[in-house]
CSV table of C-alpha atoms (C1' of nucleotides) in Angstrom, one decimal:
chain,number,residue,atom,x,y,z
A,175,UNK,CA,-30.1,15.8,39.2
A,176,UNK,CA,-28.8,16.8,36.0
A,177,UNK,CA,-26.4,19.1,36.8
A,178,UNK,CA,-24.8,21.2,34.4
A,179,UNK,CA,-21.3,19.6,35.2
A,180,UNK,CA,-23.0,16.2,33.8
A,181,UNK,CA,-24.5,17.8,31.4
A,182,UNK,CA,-21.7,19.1,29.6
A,183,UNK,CA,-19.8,15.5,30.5
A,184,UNK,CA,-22.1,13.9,28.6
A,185,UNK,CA,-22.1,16.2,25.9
A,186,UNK,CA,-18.7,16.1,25.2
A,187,UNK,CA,-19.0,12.2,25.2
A,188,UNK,CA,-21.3,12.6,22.1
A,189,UNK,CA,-19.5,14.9,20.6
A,190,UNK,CA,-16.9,13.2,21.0
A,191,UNK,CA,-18.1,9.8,19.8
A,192,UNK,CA,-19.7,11.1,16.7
A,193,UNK,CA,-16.1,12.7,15.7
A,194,UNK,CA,-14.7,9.5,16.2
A,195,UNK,CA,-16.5,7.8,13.5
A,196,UNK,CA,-15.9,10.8,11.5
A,197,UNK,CA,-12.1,10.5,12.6
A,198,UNK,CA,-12.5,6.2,11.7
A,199,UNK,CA,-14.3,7.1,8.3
A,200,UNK,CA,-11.5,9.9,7.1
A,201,UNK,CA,-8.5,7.6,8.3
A,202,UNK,CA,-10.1,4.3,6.5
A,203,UNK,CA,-10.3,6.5,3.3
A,204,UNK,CA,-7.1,8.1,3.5
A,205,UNK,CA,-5.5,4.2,3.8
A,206,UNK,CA,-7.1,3.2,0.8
A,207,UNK,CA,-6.1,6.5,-1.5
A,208,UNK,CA,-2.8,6.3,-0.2
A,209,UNK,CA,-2.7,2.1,-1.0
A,210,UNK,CA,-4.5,1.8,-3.9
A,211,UNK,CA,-2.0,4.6,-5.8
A,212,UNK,CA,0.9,3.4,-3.9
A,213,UNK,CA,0.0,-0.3,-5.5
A,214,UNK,CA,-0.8,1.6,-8.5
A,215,UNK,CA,2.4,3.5,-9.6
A,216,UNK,CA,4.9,1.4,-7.1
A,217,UNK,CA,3.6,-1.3,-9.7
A,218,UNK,CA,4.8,0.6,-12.8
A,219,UNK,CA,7.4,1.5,-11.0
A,220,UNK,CA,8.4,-1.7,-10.3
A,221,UNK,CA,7.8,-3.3,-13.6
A,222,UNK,CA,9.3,-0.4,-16.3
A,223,UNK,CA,12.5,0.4,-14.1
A,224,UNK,CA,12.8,-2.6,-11.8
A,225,UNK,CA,13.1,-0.3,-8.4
A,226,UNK,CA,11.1,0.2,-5.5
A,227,UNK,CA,9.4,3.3,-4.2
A,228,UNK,CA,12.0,3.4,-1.5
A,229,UNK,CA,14.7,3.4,-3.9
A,230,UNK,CA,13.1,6.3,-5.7
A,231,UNK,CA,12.9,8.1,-2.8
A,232,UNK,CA,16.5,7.6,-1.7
A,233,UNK,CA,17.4,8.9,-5.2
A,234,UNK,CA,15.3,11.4,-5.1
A,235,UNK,CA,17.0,12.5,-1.5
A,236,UNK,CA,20.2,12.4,-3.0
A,237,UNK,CA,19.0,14.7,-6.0
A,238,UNK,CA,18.5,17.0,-4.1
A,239,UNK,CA,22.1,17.9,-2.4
A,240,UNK,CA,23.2,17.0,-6.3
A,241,UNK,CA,26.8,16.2,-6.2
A,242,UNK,CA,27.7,16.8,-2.0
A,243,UNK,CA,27.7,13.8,-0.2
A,244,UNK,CA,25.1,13.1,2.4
A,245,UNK,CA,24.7,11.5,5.9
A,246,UNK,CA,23.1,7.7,5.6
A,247,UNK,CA,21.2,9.1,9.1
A,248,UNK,CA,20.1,12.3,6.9
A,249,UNK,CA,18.5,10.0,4.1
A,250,UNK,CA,17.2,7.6,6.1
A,251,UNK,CA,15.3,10.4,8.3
A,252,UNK,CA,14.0,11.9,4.9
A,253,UNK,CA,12.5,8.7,3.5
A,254,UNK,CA,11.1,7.7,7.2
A,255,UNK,CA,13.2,4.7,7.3
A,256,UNK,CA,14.6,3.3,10.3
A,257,UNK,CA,17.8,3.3,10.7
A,258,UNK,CA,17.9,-0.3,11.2
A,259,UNK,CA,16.6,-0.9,7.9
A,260,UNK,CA,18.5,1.5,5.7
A,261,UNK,CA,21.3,-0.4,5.8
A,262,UNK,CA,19.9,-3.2,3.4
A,263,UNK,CA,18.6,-0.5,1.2
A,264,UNK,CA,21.7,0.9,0.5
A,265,UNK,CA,23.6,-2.1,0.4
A,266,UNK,CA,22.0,-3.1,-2.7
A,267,UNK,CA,21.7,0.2,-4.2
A,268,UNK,CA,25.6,0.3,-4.0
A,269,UNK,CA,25.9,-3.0,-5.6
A,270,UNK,CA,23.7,-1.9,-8.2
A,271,UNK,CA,26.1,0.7,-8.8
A,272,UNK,CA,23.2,3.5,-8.2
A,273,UNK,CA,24.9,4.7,-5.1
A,274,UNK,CA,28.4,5.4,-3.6
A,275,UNK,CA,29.2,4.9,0.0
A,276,UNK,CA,32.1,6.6,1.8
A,277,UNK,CA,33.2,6.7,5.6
A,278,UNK,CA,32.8,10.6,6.3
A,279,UNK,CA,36.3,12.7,6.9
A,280,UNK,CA,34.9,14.6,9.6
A,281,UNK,CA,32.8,11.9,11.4
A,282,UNK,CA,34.7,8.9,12.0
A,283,UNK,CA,31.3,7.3,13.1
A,284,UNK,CA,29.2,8.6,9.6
A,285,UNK,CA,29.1,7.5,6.7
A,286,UNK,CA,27.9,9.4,3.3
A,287,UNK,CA,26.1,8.6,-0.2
A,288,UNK,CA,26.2,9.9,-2.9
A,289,UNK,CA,24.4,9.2,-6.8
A,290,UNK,CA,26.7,7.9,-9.4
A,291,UNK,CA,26.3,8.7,-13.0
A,292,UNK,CA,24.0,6.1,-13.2
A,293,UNK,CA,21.7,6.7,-10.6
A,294,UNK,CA,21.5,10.3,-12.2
A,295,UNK,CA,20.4,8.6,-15.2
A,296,UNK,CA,18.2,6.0,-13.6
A,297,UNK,CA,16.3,8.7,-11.7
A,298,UNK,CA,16.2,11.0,-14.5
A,299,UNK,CA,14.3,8.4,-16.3
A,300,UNK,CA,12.0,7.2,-13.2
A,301,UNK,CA,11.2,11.0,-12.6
A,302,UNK,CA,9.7,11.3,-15.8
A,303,UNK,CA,7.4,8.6,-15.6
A,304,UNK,CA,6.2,8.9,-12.2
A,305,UNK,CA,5.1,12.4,-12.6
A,306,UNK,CA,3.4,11.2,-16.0
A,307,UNK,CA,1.6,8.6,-14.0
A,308,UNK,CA,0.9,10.0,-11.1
A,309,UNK,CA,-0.6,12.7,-12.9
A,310,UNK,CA,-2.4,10.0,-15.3
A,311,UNK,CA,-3.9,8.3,-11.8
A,312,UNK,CA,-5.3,11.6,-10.6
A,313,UNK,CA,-6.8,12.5,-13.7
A,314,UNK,CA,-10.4,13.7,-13.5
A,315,UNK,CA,-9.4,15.6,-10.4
A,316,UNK,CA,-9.9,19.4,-10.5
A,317,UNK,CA,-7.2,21.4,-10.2
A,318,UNK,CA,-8.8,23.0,-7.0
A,319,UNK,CA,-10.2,19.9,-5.6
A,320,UNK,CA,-6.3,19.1,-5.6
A,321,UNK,CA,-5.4,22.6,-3.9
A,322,UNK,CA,-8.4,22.0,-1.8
A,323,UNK,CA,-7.1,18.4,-0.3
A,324,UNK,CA,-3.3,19.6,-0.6
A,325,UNK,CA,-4.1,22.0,2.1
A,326,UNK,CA,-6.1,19.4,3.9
A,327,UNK,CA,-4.0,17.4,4.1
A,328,UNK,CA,-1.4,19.7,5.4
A,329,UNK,CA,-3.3,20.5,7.9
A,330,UNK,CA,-3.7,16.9,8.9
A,331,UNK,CA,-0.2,16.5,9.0
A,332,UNK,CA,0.1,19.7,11.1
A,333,UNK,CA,-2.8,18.7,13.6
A,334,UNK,CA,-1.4,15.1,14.3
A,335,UNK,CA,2.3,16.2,14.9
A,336,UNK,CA,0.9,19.1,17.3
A,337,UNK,CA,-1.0,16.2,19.2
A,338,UNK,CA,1.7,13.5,19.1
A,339,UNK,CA,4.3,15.4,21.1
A,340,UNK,CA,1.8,15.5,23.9
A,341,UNK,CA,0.2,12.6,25.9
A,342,UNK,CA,-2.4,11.1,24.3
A,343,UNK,CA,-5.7,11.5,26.3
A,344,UNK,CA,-7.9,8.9,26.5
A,345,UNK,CA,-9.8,7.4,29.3
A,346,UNK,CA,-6.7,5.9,30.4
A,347,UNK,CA,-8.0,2.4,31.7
A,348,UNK,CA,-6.7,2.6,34.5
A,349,UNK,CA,-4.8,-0.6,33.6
A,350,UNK,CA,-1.1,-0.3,31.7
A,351,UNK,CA,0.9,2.2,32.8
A,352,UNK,CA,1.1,5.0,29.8
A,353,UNK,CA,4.6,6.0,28.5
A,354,UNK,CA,5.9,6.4,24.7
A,355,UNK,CA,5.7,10.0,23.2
B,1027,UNK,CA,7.1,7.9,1.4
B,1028,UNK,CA,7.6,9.0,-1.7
B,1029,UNK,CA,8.7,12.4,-1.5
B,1030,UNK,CA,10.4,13.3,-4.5
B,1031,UNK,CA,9.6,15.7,-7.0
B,1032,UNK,CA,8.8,18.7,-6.6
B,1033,UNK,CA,10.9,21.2,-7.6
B,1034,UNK,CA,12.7,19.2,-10.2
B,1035,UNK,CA,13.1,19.0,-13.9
B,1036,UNK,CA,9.8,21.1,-14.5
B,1037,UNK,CA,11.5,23.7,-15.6
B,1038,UNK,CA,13.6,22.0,-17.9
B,1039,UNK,CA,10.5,20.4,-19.5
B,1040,UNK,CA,8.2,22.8,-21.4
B,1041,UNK,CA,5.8,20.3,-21.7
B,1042,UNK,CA,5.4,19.8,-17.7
B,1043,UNK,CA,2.5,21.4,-16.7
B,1044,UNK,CA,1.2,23.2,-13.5
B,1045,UNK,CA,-1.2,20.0,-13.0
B,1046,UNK,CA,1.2,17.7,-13.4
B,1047,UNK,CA,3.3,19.8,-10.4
B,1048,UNK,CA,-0.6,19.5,-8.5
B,1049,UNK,CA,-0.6,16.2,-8.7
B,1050,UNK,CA,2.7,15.6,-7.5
B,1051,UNK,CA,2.0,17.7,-4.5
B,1052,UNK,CA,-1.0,16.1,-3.8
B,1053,UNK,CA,0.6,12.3,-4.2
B,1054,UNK,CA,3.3,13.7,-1.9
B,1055,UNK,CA,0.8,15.0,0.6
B,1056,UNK,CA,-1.2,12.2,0.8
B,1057,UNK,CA,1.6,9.7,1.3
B,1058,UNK,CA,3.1,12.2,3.7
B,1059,UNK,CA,-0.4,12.2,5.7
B,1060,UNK,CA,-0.7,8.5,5.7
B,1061,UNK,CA,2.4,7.3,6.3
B,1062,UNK,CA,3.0,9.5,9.2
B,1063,UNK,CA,-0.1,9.0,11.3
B,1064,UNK,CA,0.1,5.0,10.1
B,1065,UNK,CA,3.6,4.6,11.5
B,1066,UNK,CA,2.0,6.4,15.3
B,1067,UNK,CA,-1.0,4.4,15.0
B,1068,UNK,CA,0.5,1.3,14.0
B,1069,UNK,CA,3.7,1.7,16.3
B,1070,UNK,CA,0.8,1.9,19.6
B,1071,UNK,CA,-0.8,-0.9,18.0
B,1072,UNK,CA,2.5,-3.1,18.2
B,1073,UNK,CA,3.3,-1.6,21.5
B,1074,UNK,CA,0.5,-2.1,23.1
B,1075,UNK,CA,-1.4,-5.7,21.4
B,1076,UNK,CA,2.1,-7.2,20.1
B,1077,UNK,CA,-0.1,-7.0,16.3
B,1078,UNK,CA,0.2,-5.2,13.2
B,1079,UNK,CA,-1.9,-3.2,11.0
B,1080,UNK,CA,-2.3,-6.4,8.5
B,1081,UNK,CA,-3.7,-8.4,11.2
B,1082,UNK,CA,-5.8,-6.1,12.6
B,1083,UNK,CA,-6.9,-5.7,8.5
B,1084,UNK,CA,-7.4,-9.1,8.8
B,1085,UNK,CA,-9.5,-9.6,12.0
B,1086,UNK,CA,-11.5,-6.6,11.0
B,1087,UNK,CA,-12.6,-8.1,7.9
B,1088,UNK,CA,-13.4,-11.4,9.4
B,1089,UNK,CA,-15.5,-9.5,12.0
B,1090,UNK,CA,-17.7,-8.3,9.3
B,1091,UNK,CA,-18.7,-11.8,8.8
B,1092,UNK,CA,-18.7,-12.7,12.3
B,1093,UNK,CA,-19.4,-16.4,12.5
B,1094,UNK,CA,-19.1,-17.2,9.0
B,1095,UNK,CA,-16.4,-19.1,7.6
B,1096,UNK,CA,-14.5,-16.8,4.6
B,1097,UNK,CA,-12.5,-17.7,1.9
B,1098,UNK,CA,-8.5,-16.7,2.1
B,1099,UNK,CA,-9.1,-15.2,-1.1
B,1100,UNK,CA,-11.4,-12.8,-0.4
B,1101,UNK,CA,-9.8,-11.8,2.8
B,1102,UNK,CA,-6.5,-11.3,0.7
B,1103,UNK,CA,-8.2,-9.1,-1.8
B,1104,UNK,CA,-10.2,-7.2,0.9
B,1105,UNK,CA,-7.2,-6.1,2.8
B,1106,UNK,CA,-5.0,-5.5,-0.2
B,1107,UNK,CA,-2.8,-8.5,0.1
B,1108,UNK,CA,-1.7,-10.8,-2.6
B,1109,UNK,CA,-2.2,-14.4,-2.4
B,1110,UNK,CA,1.2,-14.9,-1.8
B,1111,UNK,CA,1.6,-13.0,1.2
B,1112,UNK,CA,-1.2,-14.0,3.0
B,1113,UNK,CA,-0.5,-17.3,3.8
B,1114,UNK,CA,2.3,-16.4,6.4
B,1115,UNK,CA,0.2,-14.0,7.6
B,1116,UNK,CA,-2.5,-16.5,8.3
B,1117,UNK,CA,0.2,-19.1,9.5
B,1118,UNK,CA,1.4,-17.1,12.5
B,1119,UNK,CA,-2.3,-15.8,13.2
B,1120,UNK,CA,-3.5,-19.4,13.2
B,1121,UNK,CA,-0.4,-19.9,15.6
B,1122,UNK,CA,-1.5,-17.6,18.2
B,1123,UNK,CA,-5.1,-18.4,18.3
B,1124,UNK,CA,-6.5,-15.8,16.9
B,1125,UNK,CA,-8.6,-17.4,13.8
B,1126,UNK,CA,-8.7,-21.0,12.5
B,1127,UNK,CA,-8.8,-22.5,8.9
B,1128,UNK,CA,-10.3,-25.5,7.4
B,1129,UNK,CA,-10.7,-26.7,4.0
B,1130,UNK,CA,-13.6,-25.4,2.1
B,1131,UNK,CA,-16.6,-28.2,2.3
B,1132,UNK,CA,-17.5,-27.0,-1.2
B,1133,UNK,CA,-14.5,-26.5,-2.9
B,1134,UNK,CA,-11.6,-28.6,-2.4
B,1135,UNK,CA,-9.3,-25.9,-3.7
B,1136,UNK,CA,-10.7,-23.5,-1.1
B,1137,UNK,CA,-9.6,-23.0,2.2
B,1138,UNK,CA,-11.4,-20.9,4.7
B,1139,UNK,CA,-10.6,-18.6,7.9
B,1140,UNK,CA,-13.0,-17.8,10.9
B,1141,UNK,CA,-12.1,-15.6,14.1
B,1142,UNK,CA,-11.6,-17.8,17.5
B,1143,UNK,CA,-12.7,-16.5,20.5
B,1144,UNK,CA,-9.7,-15.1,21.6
B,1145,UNK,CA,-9.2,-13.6,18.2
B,1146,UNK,CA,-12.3,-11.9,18.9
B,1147,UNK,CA,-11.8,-10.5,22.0
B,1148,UNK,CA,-8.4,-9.3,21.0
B,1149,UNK,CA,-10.3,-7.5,18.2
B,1150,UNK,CA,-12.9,-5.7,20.4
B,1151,UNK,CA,-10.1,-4.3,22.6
B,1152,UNK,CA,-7.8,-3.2,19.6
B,1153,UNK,CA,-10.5,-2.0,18.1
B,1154,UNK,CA,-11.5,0.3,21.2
B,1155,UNK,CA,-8.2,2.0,21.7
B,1156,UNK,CA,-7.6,2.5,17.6
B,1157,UNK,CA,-10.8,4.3,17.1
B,1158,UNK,CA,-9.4,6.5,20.3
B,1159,UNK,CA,-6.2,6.6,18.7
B,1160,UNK,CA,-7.1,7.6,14.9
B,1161,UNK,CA,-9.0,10.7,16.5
B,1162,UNK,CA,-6.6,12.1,18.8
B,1163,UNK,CA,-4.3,11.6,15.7
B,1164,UNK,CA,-7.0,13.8,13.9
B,1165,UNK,CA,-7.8,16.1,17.0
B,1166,UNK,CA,-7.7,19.2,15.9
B,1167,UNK,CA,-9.5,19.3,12.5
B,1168,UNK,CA,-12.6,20.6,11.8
B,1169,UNK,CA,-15.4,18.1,11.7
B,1170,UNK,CA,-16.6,19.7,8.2
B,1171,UNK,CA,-13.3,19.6,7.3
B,1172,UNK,CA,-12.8,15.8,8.1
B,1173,UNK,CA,-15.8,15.4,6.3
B,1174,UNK,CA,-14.3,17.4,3.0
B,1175,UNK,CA,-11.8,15.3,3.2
B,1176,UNK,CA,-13.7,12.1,3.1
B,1177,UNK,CA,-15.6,13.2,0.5
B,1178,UNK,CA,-12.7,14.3,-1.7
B,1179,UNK,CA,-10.4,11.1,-1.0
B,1180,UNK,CA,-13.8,8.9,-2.1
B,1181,UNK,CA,-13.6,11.2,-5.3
B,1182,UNK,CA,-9.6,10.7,-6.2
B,1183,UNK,CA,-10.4,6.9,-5.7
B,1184,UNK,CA,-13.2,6.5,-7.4
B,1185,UNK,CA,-11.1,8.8,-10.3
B,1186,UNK,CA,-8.3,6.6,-10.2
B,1187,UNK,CA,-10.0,3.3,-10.0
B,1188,UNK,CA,-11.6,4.8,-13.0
B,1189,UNK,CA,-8.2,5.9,-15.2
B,1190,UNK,CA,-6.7,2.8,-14.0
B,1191,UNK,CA,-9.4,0.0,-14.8
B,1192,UNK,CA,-9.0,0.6,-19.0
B,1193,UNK,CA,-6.1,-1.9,-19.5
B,1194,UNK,CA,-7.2,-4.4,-17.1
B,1195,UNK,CA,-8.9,-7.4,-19.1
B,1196,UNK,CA,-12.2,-9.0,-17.9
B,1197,UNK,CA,-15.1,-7.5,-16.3
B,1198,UNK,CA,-13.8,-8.3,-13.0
B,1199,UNK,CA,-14.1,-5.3,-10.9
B,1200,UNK,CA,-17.5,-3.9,-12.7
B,1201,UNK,CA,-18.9,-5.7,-9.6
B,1202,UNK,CA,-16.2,-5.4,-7.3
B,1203,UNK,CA,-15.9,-5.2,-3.1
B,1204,UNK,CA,-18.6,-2.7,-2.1
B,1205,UNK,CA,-16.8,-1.3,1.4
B,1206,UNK,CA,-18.7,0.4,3.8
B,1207,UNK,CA,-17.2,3.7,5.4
C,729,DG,C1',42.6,11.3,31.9
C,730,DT,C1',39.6,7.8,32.7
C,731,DT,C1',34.6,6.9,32.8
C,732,DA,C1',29.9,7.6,31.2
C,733,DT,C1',26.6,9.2,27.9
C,734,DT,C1',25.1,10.4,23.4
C,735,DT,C1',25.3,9.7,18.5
C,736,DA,C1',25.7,7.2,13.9
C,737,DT,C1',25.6,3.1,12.0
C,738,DT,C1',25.5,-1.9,11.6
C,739,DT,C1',23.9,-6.6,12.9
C,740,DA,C1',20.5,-9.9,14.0
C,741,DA,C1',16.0,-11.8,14.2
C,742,DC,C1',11.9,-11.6,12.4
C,743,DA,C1',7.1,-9.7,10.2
C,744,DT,C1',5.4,-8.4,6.0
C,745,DG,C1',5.4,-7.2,1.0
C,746,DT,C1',6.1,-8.7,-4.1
C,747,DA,C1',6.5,-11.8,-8.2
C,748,DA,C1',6.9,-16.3,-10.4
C,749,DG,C1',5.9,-20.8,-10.6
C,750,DA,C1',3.8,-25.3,-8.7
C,751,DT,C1',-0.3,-27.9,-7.4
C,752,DA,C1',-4.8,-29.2,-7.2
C,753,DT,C1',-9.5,-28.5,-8.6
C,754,DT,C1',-13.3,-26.7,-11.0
C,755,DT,C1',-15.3,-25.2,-15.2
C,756,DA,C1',-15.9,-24.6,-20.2
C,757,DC,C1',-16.1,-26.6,-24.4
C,758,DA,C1',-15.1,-29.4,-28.8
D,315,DT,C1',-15.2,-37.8,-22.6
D,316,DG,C1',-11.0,-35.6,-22.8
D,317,DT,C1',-8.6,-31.5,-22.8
D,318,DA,C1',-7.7,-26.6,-22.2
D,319,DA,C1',-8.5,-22.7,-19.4
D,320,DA,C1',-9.6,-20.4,-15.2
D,321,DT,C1',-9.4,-20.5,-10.1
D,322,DA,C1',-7.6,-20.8,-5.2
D,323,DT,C1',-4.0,-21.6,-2.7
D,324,DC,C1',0.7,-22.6,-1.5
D,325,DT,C1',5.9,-22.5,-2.2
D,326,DT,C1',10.0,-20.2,-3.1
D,327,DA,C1',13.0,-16.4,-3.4
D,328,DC,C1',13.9,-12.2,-2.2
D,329,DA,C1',12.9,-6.9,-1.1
D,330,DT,C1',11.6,-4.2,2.5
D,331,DG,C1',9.9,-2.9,7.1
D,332,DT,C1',10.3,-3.3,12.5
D,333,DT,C1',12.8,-3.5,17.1
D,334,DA,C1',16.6,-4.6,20.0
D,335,DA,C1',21.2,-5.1,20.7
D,336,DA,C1',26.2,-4.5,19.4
D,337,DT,C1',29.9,-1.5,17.8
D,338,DA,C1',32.4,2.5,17.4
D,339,DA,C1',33.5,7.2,17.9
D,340,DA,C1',32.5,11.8,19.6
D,341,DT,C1',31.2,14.4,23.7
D,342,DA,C1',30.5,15.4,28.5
D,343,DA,C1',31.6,14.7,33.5
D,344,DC,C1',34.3,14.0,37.2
DNA sequence: GTTATTTATTTAACATGTAAGATATTTACA
DNA sequence: TGTAAATATCTTACATGTTAAATAAATAAC
C-alpha cells in the first residue's frame, strides 16, 4: 500500500532529518568560531584599550559618515542593537568624551552622534590592533579557504533572511497559535 | 557585531596587506552570520519557552551526562561562561525547577548541578523545535555546502586555538573538552 | 483642527556577560 | 607539620543585552 504519495512523504522526512543534523552540526560550529574569536579579540580588546566590541562598533559606525552627524536609530540598526539598549551605550560613551550627542534640527524627536577628536584617535588606535589580531587569530588559514567561507557565509546570511520573512514551516503542533515574522 | 573595517585605513598603511583585509572580511562575515541567525533563533526560543540560549547551553550540557551529577565548573567552561557568571545563571535555573545543586560529596569546595525532571522535559521540547528552527534558518543551502562549511569553521578553530594557545602558561588545554558535533 | 497612528528615543526591570577579589579547601612541598 | 600554591566557587561591581511601556513629535485621517 505504498503508494507513491507516501513514498515521497517519507522520503522527504529523511531527507529532511538527515539535513537537520547537518543544519545542528554547521550552526553548533558556527557558535563556537564566532565565540571563541569574539572572546578572543573582545579580550584584547578589552584589556589594551579598555572598550568593548560594541563600542568599537559604534565607532566604527560613526567613521564611516566621518564628520556628519548621525541618527542614534541609524547606529543602533548598524550595530544590531535594540534601541532600548543603545541608550546606555551611548550614555557612557558621551561621558567618556568619545561621543557627542545633539538633539537633531530637523527632527525634533531624533537625536544625532557624532566622534569627537578623541574618539578619532581612540578608534584609530583600536583599528590597528584589531585588524593585526584578527589577522593573527586566523593565521594558518588560506587565503582561499577564507574567500571560500566569505562567500559561504554570505550565502548563509542570504538564505536565512530569504526564509525569515516568510512563515516558518514546521509541523506546526497543532498546539500554540503561530505568529512573529 | 563587529562590523567595522573594511574599507578603512588600508590604503594609508603600506604595510596592510590583502590578507589582513581577508581576514577582516571573513571575521565580519562570520560575526554577521552568527549573530543574525542567533538573535531569530534565540528570540523564538524566548518567545516561545520564556529561556535563553545560556540555559538551553546549560541543560544541553547536563543532558550529556544525563543522571550524573556535574561540577559547576565544568558546565561553566563547556558553555563558555566564566565562573563568575554562572552562578546567577544557576540561581534562577535552580529557581524554576529546572536542575538542582548539592555540594560535592568528594570535594567540599565543589558544588554540583543535575537536570530535574521538569528540566528535562523542558529540554526535549526545546530541543525539538531548535533543531527545526536552526534548519529552516539554514534552508536553502546546499547540503555539500553545509558540510564545507563545517569542515572549514572546524579548520579556523582548530587554527586559532592553535595561534592563540602560545602565551597561555600550563599544559592546560593539551587535554582539553573533546566536543562532539 | 482635533484625534489617531506612526516614528524616534528614553525609561524601567531584569537577564546575562566581564573582571577583581574573597573564601574555603585541597594539594604540594620544605 | 606547617606553609605556600592551586582549585572551585561565590560576591561584588558594573557593562551590555532583552522586552515592554512611557514620552514626545511628526504624520495621517476625519
Amino acid at each position: 500500500m505504498a503508494t507513491a504519495t507516501q513514498d515521497k512523504t517519507i522520503d522527504s522526512q529523511a531527507s529532511s532529518q538527515a539535513g537537520e543534523r547537518l543544519s545542528l552540526s554547521l550552526w553548533l560550529q558556527l557558535m563556537k568560531c564566532t565565540k571563541e574569536i569574539e572572546a578572543g579579540v573582545g579580550g584584547r580588546l578589552r584589556k589594551v584599550h579598555s572598550q568593548s566590541l560594541a563600542r568599537f562598533d559604534v565607532l566604527s559606525q560613526l567613521h564611516r559618515f566621518a564628520g556628519d552627524w548621525v541618527a542614534v536609530g541609524e547606529i543602533a540598526g548598524r550595530v544590531m542593537a535594540s534601541s532600548g539598549n543603545i541608550t546606555a551605550l551611548v550614555d557612557r560613551m558621551v561621558a567618556e568624551d568619545l561621543i557627542v550627542r545633539r538633539a537633531s534640527p530637523d527632527d525634533r524627536r531624533s537625536h544625532q552622534l557624532r566622534m569627537t577628536d578623541k574618539g578619532a584617535a581612540l578608534f584609530a588606535d583600536m583599528t590597528d590592533d584589531h585588524a593585526r589580531w584578527v589577522d593573527a587569530a586566523l593565521d594558518g588559514i588560506a587565503d582561499k579557504d577564507k574567500e571560500r567561507l566569505i562567500a559561504l557565509l554570505v550565502e548563509v546570511r542570504r538564505a536565512f533572511e530569504a526564509t525569515t520573512t516568510i512563515q516558518i514551516k514546521g509541523p506546526a503542533p497543532g498546539s500554540g497559535p503561530e505568529q512573529e515574522s
